[in-house]
Tab-separated table of C-alpha atoms (C1' of nucleotides) in Angstrom:
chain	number	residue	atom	x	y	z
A	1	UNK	CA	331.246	203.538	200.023
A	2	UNK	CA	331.510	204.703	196.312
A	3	UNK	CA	334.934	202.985	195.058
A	4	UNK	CA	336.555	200.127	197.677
A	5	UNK	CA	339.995	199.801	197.694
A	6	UNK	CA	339.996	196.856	196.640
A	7	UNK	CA	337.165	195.955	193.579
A	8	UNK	CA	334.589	194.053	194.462
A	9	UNK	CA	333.764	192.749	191.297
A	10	UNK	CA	335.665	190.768	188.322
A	11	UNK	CA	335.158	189.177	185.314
A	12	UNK	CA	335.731	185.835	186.749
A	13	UNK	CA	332.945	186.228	189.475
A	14	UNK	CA	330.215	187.716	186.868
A	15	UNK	CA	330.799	184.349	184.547
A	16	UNK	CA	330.757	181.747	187.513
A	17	UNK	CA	327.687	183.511	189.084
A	18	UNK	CA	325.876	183.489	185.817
A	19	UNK	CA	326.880	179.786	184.911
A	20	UNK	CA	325.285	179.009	188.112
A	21	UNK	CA	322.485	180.499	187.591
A	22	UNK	CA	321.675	179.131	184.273
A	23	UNK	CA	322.584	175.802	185.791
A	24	UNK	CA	319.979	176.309	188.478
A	25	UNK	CA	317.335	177.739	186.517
A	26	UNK	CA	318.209	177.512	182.758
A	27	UNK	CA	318.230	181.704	182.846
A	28	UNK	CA	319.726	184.417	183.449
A	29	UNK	CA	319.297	188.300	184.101
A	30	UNK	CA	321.910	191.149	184.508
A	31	UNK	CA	319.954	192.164	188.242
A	32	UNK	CA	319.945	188.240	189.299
A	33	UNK	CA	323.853	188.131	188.495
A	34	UNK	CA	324.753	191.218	190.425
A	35	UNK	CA	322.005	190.152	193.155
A	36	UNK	CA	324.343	187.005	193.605
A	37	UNK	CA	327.375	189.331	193.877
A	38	UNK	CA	325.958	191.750	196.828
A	39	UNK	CA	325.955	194.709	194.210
A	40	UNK	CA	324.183	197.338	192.141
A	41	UNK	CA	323.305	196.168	188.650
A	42	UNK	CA	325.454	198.752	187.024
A	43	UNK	CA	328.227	197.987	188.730
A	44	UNK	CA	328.254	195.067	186.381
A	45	UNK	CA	328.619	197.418	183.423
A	46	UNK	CA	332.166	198.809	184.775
A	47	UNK	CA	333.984	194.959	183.983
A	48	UNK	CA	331.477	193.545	181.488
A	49	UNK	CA	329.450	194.710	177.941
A	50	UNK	CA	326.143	193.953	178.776
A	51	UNK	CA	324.159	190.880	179.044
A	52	UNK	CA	326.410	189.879	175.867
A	53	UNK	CA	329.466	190.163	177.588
A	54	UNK	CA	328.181	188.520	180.827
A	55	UNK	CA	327.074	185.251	177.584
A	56	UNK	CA	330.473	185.241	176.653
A	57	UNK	CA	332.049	184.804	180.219
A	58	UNK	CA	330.039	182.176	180.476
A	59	UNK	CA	330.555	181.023	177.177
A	60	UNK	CA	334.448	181.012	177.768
A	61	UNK	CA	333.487	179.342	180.864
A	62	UNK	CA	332.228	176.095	179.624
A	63	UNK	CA	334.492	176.320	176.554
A	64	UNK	CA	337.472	176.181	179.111
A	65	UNK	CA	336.507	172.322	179.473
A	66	UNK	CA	337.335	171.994	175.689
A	67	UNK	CA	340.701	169.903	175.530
A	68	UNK	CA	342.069	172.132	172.839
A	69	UNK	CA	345.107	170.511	172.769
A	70	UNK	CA	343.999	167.185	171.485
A	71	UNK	CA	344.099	169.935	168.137
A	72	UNK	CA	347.702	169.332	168.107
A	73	UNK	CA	347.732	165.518	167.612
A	74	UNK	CA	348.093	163.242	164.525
A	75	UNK	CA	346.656	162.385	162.031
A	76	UNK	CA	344.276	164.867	161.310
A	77	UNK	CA	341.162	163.113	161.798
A	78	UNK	CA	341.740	161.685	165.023
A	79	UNK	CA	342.855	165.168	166.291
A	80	UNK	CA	339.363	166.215	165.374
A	81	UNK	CA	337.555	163.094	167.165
A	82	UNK	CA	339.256	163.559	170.161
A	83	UNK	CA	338.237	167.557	169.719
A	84	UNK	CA	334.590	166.625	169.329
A	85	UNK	CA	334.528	164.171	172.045
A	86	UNK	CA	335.944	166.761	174.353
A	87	UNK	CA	333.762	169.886	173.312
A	88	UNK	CA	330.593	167.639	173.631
A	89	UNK	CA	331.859	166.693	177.202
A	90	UNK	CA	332.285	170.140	178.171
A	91	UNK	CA	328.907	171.169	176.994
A	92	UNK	CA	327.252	168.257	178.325
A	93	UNK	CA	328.202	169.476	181.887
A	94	UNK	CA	325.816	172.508	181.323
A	95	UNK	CA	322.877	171.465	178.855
A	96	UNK	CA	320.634	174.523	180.221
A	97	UNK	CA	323.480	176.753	178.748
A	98	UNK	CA	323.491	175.401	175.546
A	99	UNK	CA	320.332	176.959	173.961
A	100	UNK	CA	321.813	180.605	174.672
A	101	UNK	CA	325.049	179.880	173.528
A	102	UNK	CA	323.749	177.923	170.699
A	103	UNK	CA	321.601	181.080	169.171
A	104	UNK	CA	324.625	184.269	170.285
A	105	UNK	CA	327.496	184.920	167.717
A	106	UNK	CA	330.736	183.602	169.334
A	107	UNK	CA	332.836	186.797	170.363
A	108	UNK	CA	334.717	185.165	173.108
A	109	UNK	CA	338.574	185.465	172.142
A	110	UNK	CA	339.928	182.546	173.927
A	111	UNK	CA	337.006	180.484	171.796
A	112	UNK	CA	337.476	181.897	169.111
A	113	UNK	CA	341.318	181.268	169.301
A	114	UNK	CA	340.263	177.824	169.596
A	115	UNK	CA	338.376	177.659	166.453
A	116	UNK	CA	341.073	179.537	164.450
A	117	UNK	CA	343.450	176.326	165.741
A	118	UNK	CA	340.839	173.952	164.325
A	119	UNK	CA	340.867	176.003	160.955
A	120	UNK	CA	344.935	175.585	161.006
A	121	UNK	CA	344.103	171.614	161.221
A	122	UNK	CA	341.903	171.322	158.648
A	123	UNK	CA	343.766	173.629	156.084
A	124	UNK	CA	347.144	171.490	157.169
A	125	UNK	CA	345.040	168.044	156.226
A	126	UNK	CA	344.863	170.127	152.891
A	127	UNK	CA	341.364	170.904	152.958
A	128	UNK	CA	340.616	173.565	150.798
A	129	UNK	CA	339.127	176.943	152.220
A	130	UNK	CA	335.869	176.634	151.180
A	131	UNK	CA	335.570	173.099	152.699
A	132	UNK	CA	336.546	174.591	156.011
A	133	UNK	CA	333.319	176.136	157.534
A	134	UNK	CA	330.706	173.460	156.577
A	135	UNK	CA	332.857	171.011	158.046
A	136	UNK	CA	333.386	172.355	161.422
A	137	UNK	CA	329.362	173.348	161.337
A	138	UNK	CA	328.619	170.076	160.944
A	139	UNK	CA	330.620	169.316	163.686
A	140	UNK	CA	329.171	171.414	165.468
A	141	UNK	CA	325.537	170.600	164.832
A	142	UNK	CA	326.631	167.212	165.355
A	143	UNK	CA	328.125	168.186	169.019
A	144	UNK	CA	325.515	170.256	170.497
A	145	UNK	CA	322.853	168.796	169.274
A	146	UNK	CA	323.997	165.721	170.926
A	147	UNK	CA	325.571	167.247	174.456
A	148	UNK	CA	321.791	168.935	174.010
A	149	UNK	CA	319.754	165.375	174.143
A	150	UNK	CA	322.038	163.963	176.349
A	151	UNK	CA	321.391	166.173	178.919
A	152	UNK	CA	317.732	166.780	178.315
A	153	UNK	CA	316.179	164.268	176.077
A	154	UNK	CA	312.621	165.361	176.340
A	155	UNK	CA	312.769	169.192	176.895
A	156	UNK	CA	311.749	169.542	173.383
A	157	UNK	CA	308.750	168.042	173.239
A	158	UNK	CA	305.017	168.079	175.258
A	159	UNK	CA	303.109	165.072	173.832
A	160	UNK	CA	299.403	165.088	174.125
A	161	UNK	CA	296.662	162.255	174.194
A	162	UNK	CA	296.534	162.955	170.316
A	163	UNK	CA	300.506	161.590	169.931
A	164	UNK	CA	300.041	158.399	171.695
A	165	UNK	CA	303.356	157.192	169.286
A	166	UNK	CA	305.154	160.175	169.922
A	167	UNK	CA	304.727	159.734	173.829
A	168	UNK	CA	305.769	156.246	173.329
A	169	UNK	CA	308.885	157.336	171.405
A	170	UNK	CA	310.158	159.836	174.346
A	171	UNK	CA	308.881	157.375	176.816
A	172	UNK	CA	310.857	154.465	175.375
A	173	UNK	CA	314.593	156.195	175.304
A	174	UNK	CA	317.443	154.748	176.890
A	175	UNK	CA	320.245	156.991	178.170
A	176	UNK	CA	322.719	154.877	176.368
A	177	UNK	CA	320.485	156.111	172.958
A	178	UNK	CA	321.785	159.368	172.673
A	179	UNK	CA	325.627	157.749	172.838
A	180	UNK	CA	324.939	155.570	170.236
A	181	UNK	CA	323.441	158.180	168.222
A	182	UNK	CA	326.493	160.409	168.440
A	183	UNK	CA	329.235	157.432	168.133
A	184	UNK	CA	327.202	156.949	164.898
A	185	UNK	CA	326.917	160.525	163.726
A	186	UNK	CA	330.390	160.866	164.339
A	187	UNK	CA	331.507	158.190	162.627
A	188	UNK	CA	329.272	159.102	159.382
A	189	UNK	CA	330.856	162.778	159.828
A	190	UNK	CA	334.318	161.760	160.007
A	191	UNK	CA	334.017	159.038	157.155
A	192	UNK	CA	332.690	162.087	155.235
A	193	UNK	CA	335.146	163.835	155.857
A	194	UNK	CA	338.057	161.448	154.885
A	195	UNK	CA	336.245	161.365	151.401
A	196	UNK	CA	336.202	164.914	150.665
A	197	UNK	CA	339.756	165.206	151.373
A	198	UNK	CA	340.493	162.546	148.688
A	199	UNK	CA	344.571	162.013	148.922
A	200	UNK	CA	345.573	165.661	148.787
A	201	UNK	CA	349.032	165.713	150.446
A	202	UNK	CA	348.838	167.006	154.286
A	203	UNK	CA	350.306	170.367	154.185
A	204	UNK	CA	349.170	170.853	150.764
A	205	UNK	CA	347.859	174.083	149.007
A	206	UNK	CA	346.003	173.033	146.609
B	1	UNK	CA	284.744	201.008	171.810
B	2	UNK	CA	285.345	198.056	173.915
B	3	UNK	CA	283.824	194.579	172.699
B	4	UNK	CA	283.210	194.714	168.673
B	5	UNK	CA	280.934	193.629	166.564
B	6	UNK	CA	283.553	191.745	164.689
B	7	UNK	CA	286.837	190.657	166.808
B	8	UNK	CA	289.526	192.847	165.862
B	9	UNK	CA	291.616	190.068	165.674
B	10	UNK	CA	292.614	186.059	165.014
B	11	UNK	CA	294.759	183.805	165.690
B	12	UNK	CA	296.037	183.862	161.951
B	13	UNK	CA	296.709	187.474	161.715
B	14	UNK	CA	298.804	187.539	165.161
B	15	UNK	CA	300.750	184.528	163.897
B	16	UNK	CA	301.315	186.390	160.769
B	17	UNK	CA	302.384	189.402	162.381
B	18	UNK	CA	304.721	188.021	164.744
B	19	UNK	CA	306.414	185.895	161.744
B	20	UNK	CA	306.862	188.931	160.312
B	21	UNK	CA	308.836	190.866	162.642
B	22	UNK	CA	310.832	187.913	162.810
B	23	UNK	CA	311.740	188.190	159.223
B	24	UNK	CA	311.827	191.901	159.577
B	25	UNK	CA	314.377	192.071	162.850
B	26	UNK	CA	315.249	188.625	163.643
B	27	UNK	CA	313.042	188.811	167.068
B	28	UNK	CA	309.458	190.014	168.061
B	29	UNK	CA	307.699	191.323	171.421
B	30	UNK	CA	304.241	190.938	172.651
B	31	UNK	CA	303.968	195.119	172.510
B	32	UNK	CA	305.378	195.235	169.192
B	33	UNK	CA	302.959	192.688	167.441
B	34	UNK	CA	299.764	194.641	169.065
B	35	UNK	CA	301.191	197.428	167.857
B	36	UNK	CA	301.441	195.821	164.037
B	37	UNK	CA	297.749	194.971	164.122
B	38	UNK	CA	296.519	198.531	165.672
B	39	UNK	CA	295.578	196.779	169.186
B	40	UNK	CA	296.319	197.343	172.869
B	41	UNK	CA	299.134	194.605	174.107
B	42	UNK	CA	296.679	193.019	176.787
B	43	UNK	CA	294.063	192.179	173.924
B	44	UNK	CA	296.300	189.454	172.128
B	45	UNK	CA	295.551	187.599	175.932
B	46	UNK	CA	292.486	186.927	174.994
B	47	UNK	CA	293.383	184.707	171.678
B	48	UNK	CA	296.809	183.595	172.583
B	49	UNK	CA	298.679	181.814	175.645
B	50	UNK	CA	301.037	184.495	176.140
B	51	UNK	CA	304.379	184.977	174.289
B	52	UNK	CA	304.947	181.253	174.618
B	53	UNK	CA	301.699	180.781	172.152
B	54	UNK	CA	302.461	183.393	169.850
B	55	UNK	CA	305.738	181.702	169.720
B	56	UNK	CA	303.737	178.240	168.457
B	57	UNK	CA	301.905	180.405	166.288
B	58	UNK	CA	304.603	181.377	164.114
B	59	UNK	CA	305.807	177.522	164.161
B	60	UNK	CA	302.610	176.621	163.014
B	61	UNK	CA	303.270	179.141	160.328
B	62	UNK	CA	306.784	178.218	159.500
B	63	UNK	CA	306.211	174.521	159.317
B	64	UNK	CA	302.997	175.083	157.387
B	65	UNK	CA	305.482	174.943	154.548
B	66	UNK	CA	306.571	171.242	154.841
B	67	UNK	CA	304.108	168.605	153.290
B	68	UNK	CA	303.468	165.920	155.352
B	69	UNK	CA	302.284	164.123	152.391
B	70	UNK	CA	306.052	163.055	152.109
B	71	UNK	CA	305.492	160.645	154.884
B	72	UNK	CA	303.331	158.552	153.440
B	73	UNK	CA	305.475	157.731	150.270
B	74	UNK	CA	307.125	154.364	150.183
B	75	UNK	CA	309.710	153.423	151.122
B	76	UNK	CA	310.732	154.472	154.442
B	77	UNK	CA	313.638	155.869	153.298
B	78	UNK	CA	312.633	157.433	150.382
B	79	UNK	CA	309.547	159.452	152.852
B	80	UNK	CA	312.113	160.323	155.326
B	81	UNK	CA	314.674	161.552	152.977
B	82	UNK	CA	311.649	163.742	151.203
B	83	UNK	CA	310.381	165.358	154.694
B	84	UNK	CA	313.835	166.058	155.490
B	85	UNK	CA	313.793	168.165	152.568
B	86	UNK	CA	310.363	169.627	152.345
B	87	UNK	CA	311.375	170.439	156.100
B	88	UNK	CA	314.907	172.129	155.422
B	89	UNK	CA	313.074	174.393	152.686
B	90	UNK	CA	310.173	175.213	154.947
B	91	UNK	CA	312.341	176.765	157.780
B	92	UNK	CA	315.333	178.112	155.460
B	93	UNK	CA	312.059	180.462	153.877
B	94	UNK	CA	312.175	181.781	157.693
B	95	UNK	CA	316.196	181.779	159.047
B	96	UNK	CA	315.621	184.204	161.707
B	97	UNK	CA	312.801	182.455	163.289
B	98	UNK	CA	315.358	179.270	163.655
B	99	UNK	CA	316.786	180.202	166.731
B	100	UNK	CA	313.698	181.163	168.763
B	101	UNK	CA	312.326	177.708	167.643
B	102	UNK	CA	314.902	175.420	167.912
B	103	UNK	CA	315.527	176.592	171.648
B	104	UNK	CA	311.665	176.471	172.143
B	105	UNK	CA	309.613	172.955	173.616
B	106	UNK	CA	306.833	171.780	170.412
B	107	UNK	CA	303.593	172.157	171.772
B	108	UNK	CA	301.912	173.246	168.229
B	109	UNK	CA	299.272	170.396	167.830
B	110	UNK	CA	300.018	170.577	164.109
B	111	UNK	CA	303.399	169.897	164.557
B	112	UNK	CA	303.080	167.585	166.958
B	113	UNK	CA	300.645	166.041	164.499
B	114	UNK	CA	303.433	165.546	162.201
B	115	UNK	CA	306.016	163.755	164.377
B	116	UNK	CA	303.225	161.501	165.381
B	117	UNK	CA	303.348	160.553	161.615
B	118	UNK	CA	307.115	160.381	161.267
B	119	UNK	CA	306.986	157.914	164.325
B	120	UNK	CA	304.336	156.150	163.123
B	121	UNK	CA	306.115	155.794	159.486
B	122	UNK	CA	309.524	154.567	161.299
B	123	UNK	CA	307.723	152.310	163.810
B	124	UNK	CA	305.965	150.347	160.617
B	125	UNK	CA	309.218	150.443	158.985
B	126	UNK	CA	310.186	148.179	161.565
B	127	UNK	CA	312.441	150.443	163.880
B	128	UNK	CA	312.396	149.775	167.684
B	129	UNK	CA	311.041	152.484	170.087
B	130	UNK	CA	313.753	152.891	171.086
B	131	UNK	CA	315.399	153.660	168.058
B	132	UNK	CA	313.069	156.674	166.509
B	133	UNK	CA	313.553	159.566	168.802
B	134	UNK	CA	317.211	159.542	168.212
B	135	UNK	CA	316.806	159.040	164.641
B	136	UNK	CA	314.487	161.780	164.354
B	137	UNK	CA	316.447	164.236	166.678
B	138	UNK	CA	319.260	163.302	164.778
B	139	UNK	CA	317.271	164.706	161.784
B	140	UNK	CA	315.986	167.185	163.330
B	141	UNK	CA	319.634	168.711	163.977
B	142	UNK	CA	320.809	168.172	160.401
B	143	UNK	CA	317.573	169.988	159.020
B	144	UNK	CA	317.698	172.795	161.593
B	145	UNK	CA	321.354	173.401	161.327
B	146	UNK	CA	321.593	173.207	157.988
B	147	UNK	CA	318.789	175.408	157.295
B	148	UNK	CA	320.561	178.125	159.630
B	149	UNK	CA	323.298	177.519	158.016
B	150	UNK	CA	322.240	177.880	154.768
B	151	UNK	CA	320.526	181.388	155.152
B	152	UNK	CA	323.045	182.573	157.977
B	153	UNK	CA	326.349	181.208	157.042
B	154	UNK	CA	328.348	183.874	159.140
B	155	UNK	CA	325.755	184.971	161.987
B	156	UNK	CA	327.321	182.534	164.498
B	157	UNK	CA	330.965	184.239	164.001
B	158	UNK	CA	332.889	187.264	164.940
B	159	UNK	CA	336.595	186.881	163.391
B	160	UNK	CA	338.837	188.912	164.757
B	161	UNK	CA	342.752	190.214	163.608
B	162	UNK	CA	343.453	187.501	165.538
B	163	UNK	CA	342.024	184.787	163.892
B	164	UNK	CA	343.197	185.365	160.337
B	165	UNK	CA	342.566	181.385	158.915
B	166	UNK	CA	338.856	181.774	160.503
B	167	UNK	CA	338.471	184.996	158.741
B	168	UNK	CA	339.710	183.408	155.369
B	169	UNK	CA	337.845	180.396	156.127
B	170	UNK	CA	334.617	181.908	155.873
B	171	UNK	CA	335.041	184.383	153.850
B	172	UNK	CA	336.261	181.547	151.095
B	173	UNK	CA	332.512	179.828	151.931
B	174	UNK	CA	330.634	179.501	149.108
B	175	UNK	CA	326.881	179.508	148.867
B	176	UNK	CA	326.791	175.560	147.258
B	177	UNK	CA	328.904	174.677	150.573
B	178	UNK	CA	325.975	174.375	152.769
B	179	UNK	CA	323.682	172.786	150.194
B	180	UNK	CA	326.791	170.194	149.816
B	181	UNK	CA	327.317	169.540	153.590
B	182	UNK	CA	323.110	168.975	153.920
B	183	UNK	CA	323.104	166.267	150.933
B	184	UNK	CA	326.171	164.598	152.297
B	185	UNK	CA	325.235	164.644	155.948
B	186	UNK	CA	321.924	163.424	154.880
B	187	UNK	CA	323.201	160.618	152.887
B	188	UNK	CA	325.014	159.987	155.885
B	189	UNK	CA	321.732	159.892	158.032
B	190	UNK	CA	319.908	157.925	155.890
B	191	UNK	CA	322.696	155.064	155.352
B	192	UNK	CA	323.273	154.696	159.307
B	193	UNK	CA	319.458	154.719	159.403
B	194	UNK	CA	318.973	151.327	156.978
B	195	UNK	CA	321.885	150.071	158.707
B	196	UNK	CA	320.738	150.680	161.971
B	197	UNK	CA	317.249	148.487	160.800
B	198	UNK	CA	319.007	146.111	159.299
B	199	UNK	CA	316.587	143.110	158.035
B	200	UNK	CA	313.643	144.147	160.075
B	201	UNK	CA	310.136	143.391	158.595
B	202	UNK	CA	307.851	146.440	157.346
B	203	UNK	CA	305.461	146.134	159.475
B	204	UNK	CA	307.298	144.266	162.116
B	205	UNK	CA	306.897	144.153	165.763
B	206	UNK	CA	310.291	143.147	166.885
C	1	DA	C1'	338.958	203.168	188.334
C	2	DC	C1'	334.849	201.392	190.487
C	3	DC	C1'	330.545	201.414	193.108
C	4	DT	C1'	325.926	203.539	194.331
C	5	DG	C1'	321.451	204.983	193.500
C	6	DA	C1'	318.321	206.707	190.537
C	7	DA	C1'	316.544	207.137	186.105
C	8	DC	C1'	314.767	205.610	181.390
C	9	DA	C1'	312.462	202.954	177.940
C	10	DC	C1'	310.938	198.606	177.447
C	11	DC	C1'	309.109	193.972	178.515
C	12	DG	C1'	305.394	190.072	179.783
C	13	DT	C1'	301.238	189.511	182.244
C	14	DT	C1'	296.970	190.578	184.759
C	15	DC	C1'	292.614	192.642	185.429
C	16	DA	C1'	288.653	195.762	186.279
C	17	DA	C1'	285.744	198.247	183.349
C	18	DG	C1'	283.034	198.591	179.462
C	19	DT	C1'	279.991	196.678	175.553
D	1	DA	C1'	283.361	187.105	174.250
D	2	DC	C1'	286.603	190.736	173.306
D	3	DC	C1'	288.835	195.250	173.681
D	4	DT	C1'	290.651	199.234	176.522
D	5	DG	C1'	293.489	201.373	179.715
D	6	DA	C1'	295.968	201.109	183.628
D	7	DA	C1'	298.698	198.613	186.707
D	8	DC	C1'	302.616	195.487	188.346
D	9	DA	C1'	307.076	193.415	188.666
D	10	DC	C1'	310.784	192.914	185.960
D	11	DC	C1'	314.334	193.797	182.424
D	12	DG	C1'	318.815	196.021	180.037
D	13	DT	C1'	321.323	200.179	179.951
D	14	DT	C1'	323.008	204.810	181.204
D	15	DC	C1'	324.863	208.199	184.133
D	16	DA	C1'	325.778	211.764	187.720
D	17	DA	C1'	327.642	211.562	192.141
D	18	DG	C1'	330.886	209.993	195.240
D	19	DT	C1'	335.631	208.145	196.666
DNA sequence: ACCTGAACACCGTTCAAGT
DNA sequence: ACCTGAACACCGTTCAAGT
């Protein structure tokens, strides 16, 4: 058969059939993906850069439930809200994803296009540079982590007889707990953030 | 050779070892760390539960470096705030070993020892059970990003010509940034935490 | 350009054999 | 009990061969 006429294979395929499969069983391998397409493992190689590139297909995948445009709206820190309410709703649809996409540098260029929109925000609100990064970490941190316990609240843990407390703890949380948490860590983040901006003038340089 | 007179190896050392590579290449394999300690890969089966223990090894190891002692200060908020620290330090000494444990389920009896303590410690400080494992997740996701963040302020990002402000933006980050963004995000923790209590007896049952 | 099929070095785990 | 040495199924990646 050698070449088809028509490929068999695309980049859109190789990300849905590895979101699936982390969905399914919270991995993924290069042979399982191309298993799932009916073909060879290297064929993968011909659309894809490795296992990384397969991440980042699924990476853009999930990131393409991201509301980017709520970037665009005013003011500045409600644009960001509605940005971290959207990005935690889009991870939250695929918690066993979030550990590998947590610990892979972002390459993706629709994602990272993304990001480089939230930078504009932030510099427009007249942040200054070096304020950028740790605020949309924290943001971050704040996000995952919390689309993370949402979706699996106890994966983290294995009590034992000897954490009677801890077991307790795990045993005793509400689904509605991780919502309040994050409505709470929000708030603190974006009342932070309000402060460190002081009244420089939106737009502003320095 | 076979059995010797005096095991060829411990618990400690493979711990060590593994940590170690960690540091060395920012990941580890079960060949790899026989290798480091002169030993055939199937021998380290005999001390260790597989990758997955060697993997609680090195946590052992890594949180080894926070005192517990913290947690028994008084008051609550004082002991938190103090672990939070000791805890931030203790994995920032490590930064590559964040990712494989943060992505990893605690099963380290040590550890686990000392959550059983920081649920204990919020529990008499009158907090609901319901309450503590968001408050120490919450934490727990300040510490650990920050820590990362600190060590490994641009591992998480590949700018591209495209993204010019997210280029600038952390290239302008300066090393106080992430120490900054911990002590405010922890201030932030720890003022949603008293307000969260609110006039609950130490002590208290509810 | 795109797929096959085979190869390569590596991985995690198991286990009989030896002391 | 503890180490060796060999085995097994699996992985990520490469590449000549075919169309």
């Amino acid at each position: 058969m050698a070449r088809p006429r028509t490929p068999l294979l695309d980049r859109e395929r190789i990300g849905a059939a590895a979101l699936q499969l982390l969905a399914e069983q919270g991995e993924f391998s290069v042979p399982q993906v191309a298993r799932a397409l009916g073909v060879q493992t290297g064929s993968l190689y011909h659309h894809v850069d490795g296992r990384a590139g397969v991440i980042e297909l699924v990476r853009e995948r999930v990131c393409a439930g991201i509301d980017g445009g709520t970037l665009a709206a005013e003011p500045w820190d409600g644009a960001l809200e509605a940005w971290a309410r959207s990005y935690r709703a889009a991870f939250a649809a695929y918690p066993r994803a979030i550990p590998l996409l947590m610990t892979t540098p972002v390459r993706a260029p629709a994602v990272l296009a993304q990001y480089e929109q939230a930078v504009a925000l932030l510099l427009g609100a007249g942040f200054r540079a070096e304020q950028v990064m740790p605020l949309l970490t924290g943001l971050e941190n704040l996000v995952l982590g919390s689309a993370l316990d949402l979706a699996a609240p106890d994966a983290m843990w294995e009590p034992t007889p000897q954490t009677p407390l801890l077991a307790g703890a795990l045993a005793a949380q509400g689904p509605g707990r991780a919502e309040a948490a994050f409505e709470v860590g929000l708030a603190a983040f974006l009342a932070y953030a309000r402060d460190l901006r002081g009244g420089a003038e939106p737009g502003g340089e320095g």
